[in-house]
Coordinates of C-alpha atoms in Angstrom, one line a residue:
M1 CA -16.8 -21.4 13.2
S2 CA -15.9 -17.6 15.2
L3 CA -18.4 -15.7 17.0
S4 CA -17.5 -12.6 14.2
H5 CA -18.4 -15.1 11.2
Q6 CA -21.3 -16.0 13.2
N7 CA -23.1 -12.9 14.0
K8 CA -21.8 -12.4 9.8
I9 CA -24.1 -14.8 8.8
S10 CA -27.4 -13.0 11.2
L11 CA -26.9 -9.7 9.8
A12 CA -27.4 -11.0 6.4
K13 CA -30.3 -13.5 7.1
R14 CA -32.0 -10.2 9.1
W15 CA -31.1 -7.5 5.9
L16 CA -30.8 -9.2 2.8
P17 CA -34.9 -9.7 2.3
L18 CA -34.8 -5.4 3.2
A19 CA -31.7 -5.1 0.0
L20 CA -33.2 -7.3 -2.3
L21 CA -37.0 -5.8 -1.5
V22 CA -35.4 -2.4 -2.7
L23 CA -33.7 -3.8 -5.2
I24 CA -36.6 -5.1 -6.9
I25 CA -38.2 -1.9 -6.9
A26 CA -35.4 0.0 -7.7
A27 CA -34.8 -2.1 -11.6
L28 CA -39.1 -1.5 -11.8
Y29 CA -39.0 1.6 -11.1
F30 CA -36.3 2.6 -13.4
T31 CA -37.2 -0.1 -16.1
G32 CA -41.3 1.0 -16.6
T33 CA -42.4 -1.9 -15.1
Y34 CA -45.0 -0.4 -12.4
K35 CA -46.3 1.6 -15.3
W36 CA -48.9 -2.1 -16.6
L37 CA -49.8 -1.6 -12.9
S38 CA -52.4 1.4 -14.0
V39 CA -56.6 1.9 -16.4
E40 CA -54.6 3.8 -18.4
A41 CA -52.0 -0.2 -19.4
L42 CA -55.3 -2.0 -19.4
V43 CA -57.7 0.3 -21.0
Q44 CA -54.9 0.1 -23.7
N45 CA -53.7 -4.1 -24.5
Y46 CA -57.0 -5.1 -23.2
T47 CA -57.9 -6.1 -27.0
R48 CA -55.0 -8.5 -26.6
M49 CA -55.3 -9.1 -22.6
S50 CA -58.5 -10.9 -23.2
Q51 CA -56.9 -12.8 -26.7
F52 CA -54.0 -14.4 -24.2
V53 CA -57.0 -15.2 -21.4
A54 CA -59.1 -16.6 -24.1
D55 CA -56.8 -19.2 -25.1
Y56 CA -54.4 -19.6 -22.4
L57 CA -56.7 -19.6 -19.1
L58 CA -54.5 -21.4 -16.7
F59 CA -50.5 -19.8 -17.5
A60 CA -53.2 -16.6 -17.6
V61 CA -54.5 -16.6 -13.7
L62 CA -50.4 -18.1 -13.0
I63 CA -48.8 -15.2 -14.4
Y64 CA -51.3 -13.1 -12.3
M65 CA -51.2 -14.8 -9.7
A66 CA -46.9 -14.0 -9.7
F67 CA -47.7 -10.3 -10.3
Y68 CA -50.8 -9.5 -7.6
V69 CA -47.8 -11.5 -5.4
V70 CA -44.6 -8.8 -6.1
A71 CA -47.3 -6.4 -6.5
V72 CA -48.0 -6.7 -2.5
A73 CA -44.6 -7.6 -1.7
L74 CA -43.4 -3.7 -2.9
S75 CA -45.9 -2.0 -1.5
F76 CA -48.0 -0.8 -4.9
P77 CA -50.1 1.7 -4.3
A78 CA -52.4 0.4 -7.4
A79 CA -52.6 -3.0 -7.1
W80 CA -56.7 -2.9 -6.8
V81 CA -55.8 -2.3 -10.5
L82 CA -54.6 -5.5 -10.7
T83 CA -57.6 -7.1 -9.1
V84 CA -60.3 -5.4 -11.0
S85 CA -58.1 -5.9 -14.2
G86 CA -58.0 -9.5 -13.1
G87 CA -62.1 -9.7 -12.4
L88 CA -62.1 -8.0 -15.6
L89 CA -60.1 -11.1 -17.5
L90 CA -60.3 -13.6 -15.6
G91 CA -64.1 -13.8 -14.4
W92 CA -65.2 -12.4 -10.7
W93 CA -65.1 -15.9 -8.6
I94 CA -61.3 -16.7 -11.1
A95 CA -60.1 -13.7 -9.9
G96 CA -60.9 -13.9 -6.5
L97 CA -59.4 -16.4 -5.6
A98 CA -55.8 -16.3 -7.7
T99 CA -56.4 -13.7 -5.4
I100 CA -56.4 -13.8 -2.1
V101 CA -53.5 -16.4 -2.6
A102 CA -51.5 -14.4 -3.5
A103 CA -51.7 -11.1 -1.9
T104 CA -52.0 -13.5 1.0
M105 CA -48.2 -14.7 -0.2
G106 CA -47.5 -10.4 -0.5
A107 CA -48.5 -10.1 2.1
S108 CA -46.8 -12.7 3.9
I109 CA -43.3 -11.0 2.7
L110 CA -43.6 -8.4 3.9
F111 CA -44.4 -9.8 7.6
F112 CA -41.5 -11.7 7.6
I113 CA -39.6 -8.8 6.3
A114 CA -41.4 -6.5 9.1
K115 CA -40.2 -9.5 11.8
T116 CA -37.1 -9.9 10.6
S117 CA -35.4 -6.9 9.9
L118 CA -37.0 -3.9 10.6
G119 CA -38.7 -6.0 13.3
E120 CA -36.6 -5.8 16.5
H121 CA -35.2 -2.5 16.5
M122 CA -38.9 -1.1 16.2
R123 CA -40.2 -2.8 19.1
Q124 CA -37.7 -1.5 21.7
N125 CA -38.2 2.4 20.5
A126 CA -41.9 1.3 19.9
K127 CA -44.4 4.6 20.8
G128 CA -46.7 6.6 20.9
Y129 CA -49.9 4.9 18.6
V130 CA -48.1 2.0 18.4
Q131 CA -47.4 1.4 21.8
R132 CA -50.8 1.1 21.9
M133 CA -51.2 -0.8 18.5
R134 CA -49.3 -3.4 20.7
D135 CA -51.2 -4.1 23.3
G136 CA -54.2 -4.1 20.7
F137 CA -52.9 -6.8 19.2
Q138 CA -51.7 -8.9 22.7
K139 CA -55.2 -8.6 23.8
D140 CA -57.3 -10.4 21.2
A141 CA -54.6 -10.5 17.6
V142 CA -57.5 -12.0 16.0
N143 CA -60.7 -9.7 16.3
Y144 CA -58.1 -6.0 15.7
M145 CA -56.8 -7.9 12.3
L146 CA -60.0 -8.9 10.7
F147 CA -60.7 -5.6 11.1
L148 CA -57.7 -4.4 10.2
R149 CA -58.3 -6.2 6.9
L150 CA -61.6 -5.2 6.7
T151 CA -62.3 -1.8 6.5
P152 CA -60.9 -0.6 3.5
V153 CA -59.7 3.4 5.6
F154 CA -56.3 0.9 6.4
P155 CA -53.6 1.2 4.0
F156 CA -53.1 -2.3 3.1
T157 CA -49.7 -2.7 3.4
L158 CA -49.0 -0.9 7.0
V159 CA -51.5 -3.7 7.8
N160 CA -48.7 -5.6 6.9
I161 CA -46.0 -4.4 7.6
V162 CA -46.7 -3.4 11.9
P163 CA -48.4 -7.2 13.0
G164 CA -44.7 -8.0 12.1
I165 CA -42.9 -6.0 14.1
L166 CA -45.4 -5.7 17.0
G167 CA -45.0 -10.1 17.2
V168 CA -47.8 -10.5 16.4
P169 CA -47.9 -14.6 15.6
F170 CA -47.8 -15.8 10.9
S171 CA -50.3 -18.1 11.8
I172 CA -52.8 -16.1 12.9
F173 CA -51.1 -13.3 10.8
F174 CA -52.4 -15.4 7.6
W175 CA -55.7 -16.8 8.0
T176 CA -56.7 -13.5 9.1
T177 CA -55.1 -12.0 5.7
L178 CA -56.8 -14.8 3.9
V179 CA -60.6 -14.5 5.6
G180 CA -60.0 -10.3 6.0
I181 CA -59.1 -10.0 2.1
A182 CA -62.2 -11.8 1.2
P183 CA -65.0 -10.1 0.9
G184 CA -63.9 -7.0 -0.9
T185 CA -61.7 -8.7 -2.8
F186 CA -65.0 -10.4 -4.3
A187 CA -66.1 -7.0 -4.4
Y188 CA -63.8 -5.4 -6.4
A189 CA -63.6 -8.7 -8.9
Y190 CA -66.4 -8.6 -9.4
A191 CA -66.3 -4.5 -10.1
G192 CA -63.8 -5.4 -12.7
E193 CA -66.4 -8.1 -14.2
G194 CA -68.6 -5.3 -14.5
L195 CA -66.8 -2.4 -16.1
D196 CA -66.2 -5.4 -19.1
S197 CA -68.8 -3.0 -21.7
I198 CA -66.7 0.0 -20.4
V199 CA -63.9 -1.0 -20.7
R200 CA -64.3 -2.4 -24.7
A201 CA -65.8 1.0 -25.4
Q202 CA -63.2 2.2 -24.0
A203 CA -60.4 0.3 -25.7
D204 CA -62.1 0.0 -29.3
A205 CA -62.2 4.2 -29.4
Y206 CA -58.4 4.1 -28.4
E207 CA -57.6 1.9 -31.0
A208 CA -59.1 3.7 -33.6
C209 CA -57.9 7.1 -32.4
M210 CA -54.5 5.5 -32.8
A211 CA -55.0 3.7 -35.9
A212 CA -55.6 7.2 -37.9
G213 CA -52.3 9.0 -36.7
N214 CA -53.5 11.4 -33.8
A215 CA -50.8 12.3 -31.8
T216 CA -52.4 11.9 -28.1
C217 CA -55.4 9.5 -27.5
G218 CA -56.9 10.0 -24.3
I219 CA -58.3 7.4 -21.9
S220 CA -61.4 8.3 -19.5
L221 CA -61.9 5.8 -17.3
K222 CA -62.0 6.9 -13.6
V223 CA -61.4 5.5 -10.3
G224 CA -65.6 6.8 -9.2
N225 CA -66.3 4.0 -11.8
I226 CA -64.8 1.2 -10.0
I227 CA -64.6 2.9 -6.8
T228 CA -68.5 3.8 -5.4
T229 CA -69.6 5.2 -2.7
D230 CA -71.9 1.6 -1.7
L231 CA -68.9 -0.2 -2.0
L232 CA -66.5 1.5 0.4
I233 CA -70.0 1.8 2.5
A234 CA -70.3 -2.3 2.4
L235 CA -67.1 -2.7 3.4
G236 CA -66.6 -0.2 5.8
A237 CA -69.5 -2.2 8.1
L238 CA -68.0 -5.4 8.1
G239 CA -64.7 -3.6 9.6
L240 CA -67.3 -2.7 12.2
A241 CA -68.5 -5.9 12.2
S242 CA -65.5 -7.7 12.7
L243 CA -65.2 -5.5 15.7
I244 CA -68.4 -6.7 17.9
P245 CA -66.3 -8.8 19.3
I246 CA -63.8 -6.9 21.6
I247 CA -66.6 -4.1 22.5
I248 CA -68.3 -7.4 23.8
K249 CA -65.6 -8.6 25.7
R250 CA -65.0 -4.8 27.8
V251 CA -68.7 -4.2 27.3
R252 CA -69.2 -7.6 29.9
K253 CA -65.5 -6.8 31.9
T254 CA -66.7 -3.1 33.0
P255 CA -68.5 -3.1 36.0
A256 CA -71.9 -2.9 36.7

């Protein structure tokens, strides 16, 4: 096999994952499939989905996990709606466990895309804040990863990509993701289960509106019903707690 042919194969392996990701995003956008990841879609289809879950629980869990893997891998900003929907339809503990596994799988796909397709170029050109993040990851990757996962202020997609670019070992990325997203995931799933009466009332009102032949039937369920200040404070406290080992280590190194 010639060197040129080997280079072509290497380039194909490097860029194929990213190319496939772009194609899938385009397909979902132009077909309108992305609209299913919304509070409105949840309310509009709540009755049918609830009945499907009651009849085919295992199949429903597998479908939910597949949707979640795709949503995370494609970096859909509304993926949290799936967690809430899962808690509402499947129950908080089933949805929590399924989400943790599926989200970690989706995050791992992004990690490998960042590592193979974008990593080499971005590592060579890392400057400023990215360079400081690299230094932090190299010194204490575990605690930095746990902090980034536990604290809700950092975009989930960014935390999937940056470690791959900066050379964090996959084993550390995988288990810190699995552990770090657990508290927030169960919190959102639990919040979703608690919305049953609200969503059911919204769904009944929407179906009655549609049955009456009205041209516009609105939905008044707000994000604030799900993401409360108490929830964000609790998740923020978890993130700060993950920094305690780093602070202790630095204090010990500081000369008296």
